[in-house]
Amino acid sequence: MINFKKSLIPVIVQDSKTDKVLMLGYMNQEAYNKSIDEKKITFYSRSKKRLWTKGETSKNYLFIKDVLIDCDEDTLLIKAKPSGPICHQGTDTCWKEINNNKNFLFHLENIISLRIKEKKENSYVYQLLKKGINRISQKLGEETVELIIESKDNDKNLFLNESADLLFHYLILLKKKGFEIQDVINILENRHSKS
């Protein structure tokens, strides 16, 4: 039984696939009931003084996959599937790491998704995607060849820049094929667990 005696309870939202903490919000009984009924997260906004469904403006909803309650029954952990960037800044989480870029690939992947969704004509990502799978694959091939060439020399800056170009275009190809970097990570983790 959830303890709503204090009216509002904190709700931690976690990505159901990656386990990344996405955001923190608050719910009252009404917000909780609506969330459960609609299978997408609705908070009580303390600033707006009303119920607020995450994504009501951006359409980046959080679809509920699992709900857990803490031992005191006054805090929820909701595992959810996001339908787009979570933060109003266009990132996949409202949390910022301090001096740590280990999750930057996920951030970059979300930026690529955002560029595709926005369909801005001045976006390199959007322009490349419009040209189709053949052009994306060709560009990835070009970047691969450039990396191989630079690997034979000793200029670390050129080598690392070509490595970054290859990785960036690989993320675009993954997106075009309907996959994410996490899908590749899952395969690598599965292989590792069997070795």
Coordinates of N, CA and C in Angstrom, one line a residue:
M1 N 0.8 -1.2 0.0 CA 0.0 0.0 0.0 C 0.9 1.2 0.0
I2 N 0.6 2.1 -0.9 CA 1.4 3.3 -1.0 C 1.0 4.4 0.0
N3 N 1.9 4.9 0.7 CA 1.6 5.9 1.8 C 1.6 7.3 1.2
F4 N 0.4 7.8 0.9 CA 0.2 9.2 0.4 C -0.1 10.1 1.5
K5 N 0.2 9.8 2.8 CA -0.2 10.6 3.9 C 0.4 12.0 3.8
K6 N 1.6 12.1 3.2 CA 2.2 13.5 3.0 C 1.8 14.1 1.8
S7 N 0.8 13.6 1.1 CA 0.2 14.1 -0.1 C 1.0 13.8 -1.4
L8 N 2.3 14.2 -1.4 CA 3.2 13.9 -2.5 C 4.3 12.9 -2.1
I9 N 4.6 12.0 -3.1 CA 5.7 11.1 -2.8 C 6.6 11.2 -4.0
P10 N 7.9 11.1 -3.7 CA 8.9 11.1 -4.8 C 8.8 9.9 -5.7
V11 N 9.1 10.1 -7.0 CA 9.1 9.0 -8.0 C 10.3 9.1 -8.8
I12 N 11.1 8.0 -8.7 CA 12.4 7.9 -9.5 C 12.0 7.1 -10.7
V13 N 12.4 7.6 -11.9 CA 12.0 7.0 -13.2 C 13.3 6.4 -13.8
Q14 N 13.3 5.2 -14.1 CA 14.5 4.5 -14.6 C 14.1 3.8 -16.0
D15 N 15.1 3.9 -16.9 CA 14.8 3.3 -18.2 C 14.8 1.8 -18.1
S16 N 13.7 1.2 -18.5 CA 13.5 -0.2 -18.3 C 14.5 -1.1 -19.1
K17 N 15.1 -0.5 -20.1 CA 16.0 -1.3 -20.9 C 17.5 -1.1 -20.5
T18 N 17.9 0.1 -20.2 CA 19.3 0.4 -19.9 C 19.5 0.6 -18.4
D19 N 18.4 0.7 -17.6 CA 18.5 0.9 -16.1 C 19.1 2.3 -15.8
K20 N 19.2 3.2 -16.8 CA 19.6 4.6 -16.5 C 18.5 5.3 -15.8
V21 N 18.9 6.1 -14.8 CA 17.9 6.9 -14.1 C 17.6 8.1 -15.0
L22 N 16.3 8.3 -15.3 CA 15.9 9.3 -16.2 C 15.5 10.6 -15.6
M23 N 14.7 10.5 -14.5 CA 14.3 11.8 -13.9 C 13.7 11.5 -12.5
L24 N 13.3 12.5 -11.8 CA 12.6 12.5 -10.5 C 11.4 13.4 -10.6
G25 N 10.3 12.9 -10.2 CA 9.1 13.7 -10.1 C 8.3 13.3 -8.9
Y26 N 7.1 13.9 -8.8 CA 6.3 13.7 -7.6 C 4.9 13.3 -8.0
M27 N 4.3 12.4 -7.2 CA 2.9 12.0 -7.5 C 2.1 12.1 -6.2
N28 N 0.8 12.4 -6.5 CA -0.2 12.3 -5.4 C -1.0 11.1 -5.8
Q29 N -2.1 10.8 -5.1 CA -2.9 9.6 -5.4 C -3.5 9.7 -6.8
E30 N -4.0 10.9 -7.1 CA -4.6 11.0 -8.4 C -3.6 10.8 -9.6
A31 N -2.4 11.4 -9.5 CA -1.4 11.2 -10.5 C -1.0 9.7 -10.6
Y32 N -0.9 9.0 -9.5 CA -0.6 7.6 -9.5 C -1.7 6.8 -10.2
N33 N -2.9 7.1 -9.9 CA -4.1 6.3 -10.5 C -4.1 6.6 -12.0
K34 N -3.9 7.8 -12.4 CA -3.9 8.1 -13.8 C -2.8 7.4 -14.5
S35 N -1.6 7.4 -13.9 CA -0.5 6.7 -14.5 C -0.7 5.2 -14.7
I36 N -1.3 4.6 -13.7 CA -1.6 3.2 -13.8 C -2.6 2.9 -14.8
D37 N -3.7 3.7 -14.9 CA -4.8 3.5 -15.8 C -4.3 3.7 -17.3
E38 N -3.5 4.7 -17.5 CA -3.1 5.0 -18.9 C -1.8 4.4 -19.3
K39 N -1.1 3.7 -18.3 CA 0.2 3.1 -18.6 C 1.3 4.0 -19.0
K40 N 1.1 5.3 -18.8 CA 2.2 6.3 -19.0 C 2.2 7.2 -17.8
I41 N 3.4 7.7 -17.5 CA 3.6 8.4 -16.3 C 3.0 9.8 -16.3
T42 N 2.3 10.1 -15.2 CA 1.7 11.4 -14.9 C 2.2 11.8 -13.5
F43 N 2.7 13.0 -13.4 CA 3.2 13.5 -12.2 C 2.2 14.6 -11.6
Y44 N 2.5 15.0 -10.4 CA 1.8 16.2 -9.9 C 2.9 17.3 -10.0
S45 N 2.7 18.3 -10.8 CA 3.6 19.4 -10.9 C 3.5 20.4 -9.8
R46 N 4.5 20.5 -9.0 CA 4.5 21.4 -7.9 C 4.5 22.9 -8.4
S47 N 5.1 23.1 -9.5 CA 5.2 24.5 -10.0 C 3.9 24.9 -10.7
K48 N 3.3 23.9 -11.4 CA 2.0 24.2 -12.2 C 0.8 24.0 -11.3
K49 N 1.0 23.3 -10.2 CA -0.1 23.0 -9.2 C -1.2 22.2 -9.9
R50 N -0.8 21.2 -10.7 CA -1.8 20.4 -11.4 C -1.1 19.1 -11.9
L51 N -1.9 18.1 -12.3 CA -1.4 16.9 -12.9 C -0.7 17.3 -14.2
W52 N 0.4 16.6 -14.5 CA 1.2 16.8 -15.6 C 1.7 15.5 -16.2
T53 N 1.2 15.1 -17.4 CA 1.7 13.9 -18.0 C 3.0 14.2 -18.7
K54 N 4.0 13.4 -18.4 CA 5.3 13.6 -19.1 C 5.1 13.4 -20.5
G55 N 5.4 14.4 -21.4 CA 5.3 14.3 -22.8 C 4.0 14.9 -23.3
E56 N 3.3 15.5 -22.5 CA 2.0 16.1 -23.0 C 2.2 17.2 -24.0
T57 N 3.4 17.9 -24.0 CA 3.7 18.9 -25.0 C 4.7 18.3 -26.0
S58 N 5.7 17.6 -25.6 CA 6.8 17.1 -26.5 C 6.4 15.8 -27.2
K59 N 5.4 15.1 -26.6 CA 5.0 13.8 -27.1 C 6.1 12.7 -26.7
N60 N 7.0 13.1 -25.9 CA 8.1 12.1 -25.4 C 7.6 11.5 -24.1
Y61 N 6.7 10.5 -24.2 CA 6.0 9.9 -23.1 C 7.0 8.9 -22.4
L62 N 6.6 8.6 -21.2 CA 7.3 7.5 -20.5 C 6.2 6.4 -20.2
F63 N 6.4 5.3 -20.9 CA 5.4 4.2 -20.9 C 5.9 3.2 -19.7
I64 N 5.0 3.0 -18.8 CA 5.3 2.2 -17.6 C 5.5 0.7 -18.0
K65 N 6.6 0.2 -17.5 CA 6.9 -1.3 -17.6 C 6.8 -2.0 -16.3
D66 N 7.2 -1.3 -15.2 CA 7.2 -1.9 -13.9 C 7.1 -0.8 -12.8
V67 N 6.5 -1.1 -11.7 CA 6.4 -0.2 -10.6 C 6.9 -0.9 -9.3
L68 N 7.9 -0.3 -8.6 CA 8.4 -0.8 -7.4 C 8.2 0.2 -6.3
I69 N 8.0 -0.3 -5.1 CA 7.9 0.6 -3.9 C 9.0 0.3 -2.9
D70 N 9.4 1.4 -2.2 CA 10.5 1.2 -1.2 C 9.9 0.6 0.1
C71 N 10.8 0.2 1.0 CA 10.4 -0.5 2.2 C 9.5 0.3 3.1
D72 N 9.6 1.6 3.0 CA 8.7 2.5 3.9 C 7.4 2.8 3.2
E73 N 7.3 2.4 1.9 CA 6.1 2.6 1.1 C 5.7 4.0 0.9
D74 N 6.8 4.9 0.8 CA 6.6 6.3 0.5 C 7.4 6.8 -0.6
T75 N 8.0 6.0 -1.4 CA 8.8 6.3 -2.6 C 8.6 5.3 -3.7
L76 N 8.4 5.7 -4.9 CA 8.3 4.7 -6.0 C 9.5 4.8 -6.9
L77 N 9.8 3.6 -7.5 CA 10.7 3.5 -8.6 C 9.9 2.9 -9.8
I78 N 9.8 3.7 -10.8 CA 9.1 3.3 -12.0 C 10.0 3.0 -13.1
K79 N 10.0 1.8 -13.7 CA 10.8 1.4 -14.8 C 9.9 1.7 -16.0
A80 N 10.4 2.5 -17.0 CA 9.6 3.0 -18.1 C 10.4 2.9 -19.4
K81 N 9.6 2.9 -20.5 CA 10.2 2.9 -21.8 C 9.9 4.3 -22.3
P82 N 11.0 5.1 -22.5 CA 10.8 6.5 -23.1 C 10.6 6.4 -24.6
S83 N 9.7 7.4 -25.0 CA 9.4 7.4 -26.5 C 10.3 8.5 -27.2
G84 N 11.2 9.1 -26.5 CA 12.0 10.1 -27.0 C 12.9 10.7 -25.9
P85 N 13.6 11.8 -26.2 CA 14.4 12.5 -25.2 C 13.6 12.8 -23.9
I86 N 14.1 12.7 -22.8 CA 13.4 12.9 -21.5 C 13.5 14.4 -21.1
C87 N 14.7 14.9 -21.1 CA 14.9 16.3 -20.6 C 14.4 17.3 -21.6
H88 N 14.0 18.5 -21.1 CA 13.6 19.6 -22.0 C 14.8 20.1 -22.8
Q89 N 16.1 19.7 -22.4 CA 17.3 20.1 -23.2 C 17.6 19.1 -24.3
G90 N 16.7 18.1 -24.5 CA 16.9 17.2 -25.6 C 17.8 16.0 -25.2
T91 N 18.1 15.8 -24.0 CA 18.9 14.6 -23.6 C 18.1 13.5 -23.1
D92 N 18.7 12.3 -23.0 CA 18.0 11.1 -22.6 C 17.8 11.0 -21.1
T93 N 18.3 11.9 -20.3 CA 18.1 11.9 -18.9 C 18.1 13.4 -18.4
C94 N 17.5 13.6 -17.3 CA 17.6 15.0 -16.7 C 18.8 15.1 -15.8
W95 N 19.6 14.0 -15.6 CA 20.7 14.0 -14.8 C 22.0 14.3 -15.6
K96 N 22.9 15.1 -15.1 CA 24.1 15.4 -15.7 C 25.3 14.9 -14.9
E97 N 26.2 14.2 -15.5 CA 27.3 13.7 -14.8 C 28.4 14.8 -14.7
I98 N 29.0 14.9 -13.6 CA 30.0 15.9 -13.4 C 31.4 15.3 -13.8
N99 N 32.0 15.9 -14.8 CA 33.3 15.5 -15.3 C 33.4 14.0 -15.6
N100 N 32.4 13.5 -16.2 CA 32.4 12.1 -16.6 C 31.6 11.9 -17.9
N101 N 32.3 11.4 -18.9 CA 31.7 11.3 -20.3 C 31.4 9.9 -20.7
K102 N 31.4 8.9 -19.7 CA 31.3 7.5 -20.1 C 30.0 7.2 -20.8
N103 N 28.9 8.0 -20.6 CA 27.7 7.7 -21.3 C 27.4 8.6 -22.4
F104 N 28.5 9.3 -22.9 CA 28.3 10.2 -24.0 C 27.7 9.6 -25.3
L105 N 28.0 8.3 -25.5 CA 27.5 7.6 -26.7 C 26.0 7.6 -26.7
F106 N 25.4 7.3 -25.5 CA 23.9 7.3 -25.4 C 23.4 8.7 -25.7
H107 N 24.1 9.7 -25.1 CA 23.7 11.1 -25.3 C 23.8 11.5 -26.8
L108 N 24.8 11.1 -27.5 CA 25.0 11.4 -28.9 C 23.9 10.6 -29.7
E109 N 23.6 9.4 -29.3 CA 22.5 8.7 -30.0 C 21.2 9.4 -29.9
N110 N 20.9 10.0 -28.7 CA 19.7 10.8 -28.5 C 19.7 12.1 -29.4
I111 N 20.9 12.7 -29.5 CA 21.0 13.9 -30.4 C 20.6 13.5 -31.8
I112 N 21.2 12.3 -32.2 CA 20.9 11.9 -33.6 C 19.4 11.6 -33.8
S113 N 18.7 11.0 -32.8 CA 17.3 10.8 -32.8 C 16.5 12.1 -32.9
L114 N 17.0 13.1 -32.1 CA 16.3 14.4 -32.1 C 16.5 15.1 -33.4
R115 N 17.6 15.0 -34.1 CA 17.8 15.6 -35.4 C 16.9 15.0 -36.4
I116 N 16.7 13.7 -36.3 CA 15.8 13.0 -37.3 C 14.4 13.4 -37.0
K117 N 14.0 13.5 -35.8 CA 12.6 13.9 -35.4 C 12.3 15.3 -35.8
E118 N 13.3 16.2 -35.6 CA 13.1 17.6 -35.9 C 13.0 17.9 -37.4
K119 N 13.6 17.1 -38.2 CA 13.7 17.2 -39.7 C 14.2 18.6 -40.2
K120 N 15.2 19.1 -39.5 CA 15.8 20.4 -39.8 C 16.6 20.2 -41.1
E121 N 16.4 21.0 -42.1 CA 17.1 20.9 -43.4 C 18.6 21.2 -43.2
N122 N 19.0 22.0 -42.2 CA 20.4 22.3 -42.1 C 21.1 21.3 -41.2
S123 N 20.5 20.2 -40.9 CA 21.1 19.1 -40.0 C 21.8 18.1 -40.9
Y124 N 23.1 17.9 -40.7 CA 23.9 16.9 -41.4 C 23.2 15.5 -41.3
V125 N 22.8 15.2 -40.1 CA 22.3 13.9 -39.8 C 21.0 13.7 -40.6
Y126 N 20.1 14.7 -40.6 CA 18.8 14.6 -41.3 C 19.1 14.5 -42.8
Q127 N 20.0 15.3 -43.3 CA 20.3 15.3 -44.8 C 20.9 13.9 -45.2
L128 N 21.7 13.3 -44.4 CA 22.3 12.0 -44.7 C 21.2 10.9 -44.6
L129 N 20.3 11.0 -43.7 CA 19.3 10.0 -43.6 C 18.3 10.1 -44.8
K130 N 18.1 11.3 -45.2 CA 17.2 11.5 -46.4 C 17.8 10.8 -47.7
K131 N 19.1 10.7 -47.7 CA 19.7 10.1 -48.9 C 19.6 8.6 -48.9
G132 N 19.2 8.0 -47.8 CA 18.9 6.6 -47.8 C 20.1 5.7 -47.3
I133 N 19.8 4.4 -47.2 CA 20.7 3.4 -46.7 C 21.9 3.3 -47.5
N134 N 21.8 3.4 -48.8 CA 23.0 3.2 -49.7 C 24.0 4.3 -49.4
R135 N 23.6 5.5 -49.3 CA 24.5 6.6 -49.0 C 25.1 6.6 -47.6
I136 N 24.3 6.2 -46.6 CA 24.8 6.0 -45.3 C 25.8 4.9 -45.2
S137 N 25.6 3.8 -45.9 CA 26.5 2.7 -45.9 C 27.8 3.1 -46.6
Q138 N 27.7 3.8 -47.7 CA 28.8 4.3 -48.4 C 29.7 5.2 -47.6
K139 N 29.0 6.1 -46.8 CA 29.7 7.1 -46.0 C 30.5 6.3 -44.9
L140 N 29.8 5.3 -44.3 CA 30.5 4.5 -43.3 C 31.7 3.8 -43.9
G141 N 31.6 3.3 -45.1 CA 32.7 2.7 -45.8 C 33.8 3.6 -46.0
E142 N 33.5 4.8 -46.4 CA 34.6 5.9 -46.6 C 35.3 6.1 -45.3
E143 N 34.5 6.3 -44.2 CA 35.1 6.6 -42.9 C 36.0 5.4 -42.4
T144 N 35.6 4.2 -42.8 CA 36.4 3.0 -42.4 C 37.7 3.0 -43.1
V145 N 37.7 3.3 -44.4 CA 38.9 3.3 -45.2 C 39.8 4.4 -44.7
E146 N 39.3 5.6 -44.4 CA 40.1 6.7 -43.8 C 40.7 6.3 -42.5
L147 N 40.0 5.6 -41.7 CA 40.6 5.1 -40.4 C 41.7 4.1 -40.6
I148 N 41.5 3.2 -41.5 CA 42.5 2.2 -41.8 C 43.8 2.9 -42.3
I149 N 43.7 3.9 -43.2 CA 44.8 4.7 -43.7 C 45.5 5.4 -42.5
E150 N 44.8 6.0 -41.7 CA 45.4 6.8 -40.6 C 46.0 5.8 -39.5
S151 N 45.5 4.6 -39.4 CA 46.1 3.7 -38.5 C 47.5 3.2 -38.8
K152 N 47.9 3.4 -40.1 CA 49.2 3.0 -40.6 C 50.2 4.1 -40.3
D153 N 49.8 5.3 -40.0 CA 50.7 6.4 -39.7 C 50.7 6.6 -38.2
N154 N 51.5 7.6 -37.7 CA 51.7 7.9 -36.3 C 51.1 9.2 -35.8
D155 N 50.1 9.8 -36.6 CA 49.5 11.0 -36.2 C 48.2 10.6 -35.4
K156 N 48.4 10.7 -34.0 CA 47.3 10.2 -33.2 C 46.0 11.1 -33.3
N157 N 46.2 12.4 -33.6 CA 45.0 13.3 -33.7 C 44.2 12.9 -35.0
L158 N 44.9 12.6 -36.1 CA 44.1 12.2 -37.3 C 43.5 10.8 -37.1
F159 N 44.2 9.9 -36.4 CA 43.7 8.6 -36.1 C 42.4 8.7 -35.2
L160 N 42.5 9.5 -34.2 CA 41.3 9.6 -33.3 C 40.2 10.3 -33.9
N161 N 40.5 11.3 -34.7 CA 39.4 12.0 -35.4 C 38.7 11.1 -36.4
E162 N 39.4 10.3 -37.1 CA 38.8 9.3 -38.1 C 38.0 8.3 -37.3
S163 N 38.5 7.9 -36.1 CA 37.8 6.9 -35.3 C 36.5 7.5 -34.8
A164 N 36.5 8.8 -34.5 CA 35.2 9.5 -34.1 C 34.3 9.6 -35.2
D165 N 34.7 9.9 -36.4 CA 33.9 9.9 -37.6 C 33.2 8.6 -37.9
L166 N 34.0 7.5 -37.8 CA 33.5 6.2 -38.0 C 32.4 5.8 -37.0
L167 N 32.7 6.1 -35.8 CA 31.7 5.8 -34.7 C 30.4 6.6 -34.9
F168 N 30.5 7.9 -35.2 CA 29.4 8.7 -35.4 C 28.5 8.2 -36.6
H169 N 29.1 7.8 -37.7 CA 28.4 7.3 -38.8 C 27.8 6.0 -38.6
Y170 N 28.5 5.2 -37.8 CA 27.9 3.9 -37.4 C 26.6 4.0 -36.6
L171 N 26.6 5.0 -35.7 CA 25.4 5.3 -34.9 C 24.3 5.7 -35.8
I172 N 24.6 6.5 -36.8 CA 23.5 6.9 -37.8 C 23.0 5.6 -38.5
L173 N 23.9 4.8 -39.0 CA 23.5 3.5 -39.6 C 22.6 2.7 -38.7
L174 N 23.0 2.5 -37.5 CA 22.2 1.8 -36.5 C 20.8 2.3 -36.4
K175 N 20.7 3.7 -36.3 CA 19.4 4.3 -36.2 C 18.6 4.1 -37.5
K176 N 19.2 4.1 -38.6 CA 18.5 3.9 -39.9 C 17.9 2.5 -40.0
K177 N 18.7 1.5 -39.4 CA 18.3 0.1 -39.4 C 17.3 -0.2 -38.3
G178 N 17.0 0.8 -37.4 CA 16.0 0.6 -36.3 C 16.6 0.0 -35.1
F179 N 17.9 0.2 -34.9 CA 18.6 -0.3 -33.7 C 19.2 0.8 -32.9
E180 N 19.7 0.4 -31.7 CA 20.4 1.4 -30.9 C 21.7 0.7 -30.4
I181 N 22.7 1.5 -29.9 CA 24.0 1.0 -29.5 C 23.8 0.0 -28.4
Q182 N 22.7 0.2 -27.6 CA 22.4 -0.8 -26.5 C 22.2 -2.2 -27.0
D183 N 21.6 -2.3 -28.2 CA 21.4 -3.6 -28.9 C 22.7 -4.3 -29.1
V184 N 23.7 -3.5 -29.6 CA 25.0 -4.1 -29.8 C 25.7 -4.4 -28.5
I185 N 25.6 -3.6 -27.5 CA 26.1 -3.8 -26.2 C 25.6 -5.1 -25.6
N186 N 24.3 -5.3 -25.8 CA 23.6 -6.5 -25.2 C 24.3 -7.8 -25.8
I187 N 24.5 -7.8 -27.1 CA 25.2 -8.9 -27.8 C 26.6 -9.1 -27.2
L188 N 27.3 -8.0 -27.1 CA 28.7 -8.2 -26.5 C 28.7 -8.7 -25.1
E189 N 27.7 -8.2 -24.3 CA 27.6 -8.7 -22.9 C 27.2 -10.2 -22.9
N190 N 26.3 -10.6 -23.8 CA 25.9 -12.0 -23.9 C 27.1 -12.8 -24.3
R191 N 27.9 -12.4 -25.2 CA 29.0 -13.2 -25.6 C 30.0 -13.3 -24.5
H192 N 30.2 -12.2 -23.8 CA 31.1 -12.2 -22.6 C 30.7 -13.1 -21.5
S193 N 29.4 -13.2 -21.3 CA 28.9 -14.1 -20.2 C 29.1 -15.5 -20.5
K194 N 29.2 -15.8 -21.8 CA 29.3 -17.2 -22.3 C 30.8 -17.7 -22.4
S195 N 31.7 -16.7 -22.2 CA 33.1 -17.0 -22.4 C 33.8 -17.4 -21.1

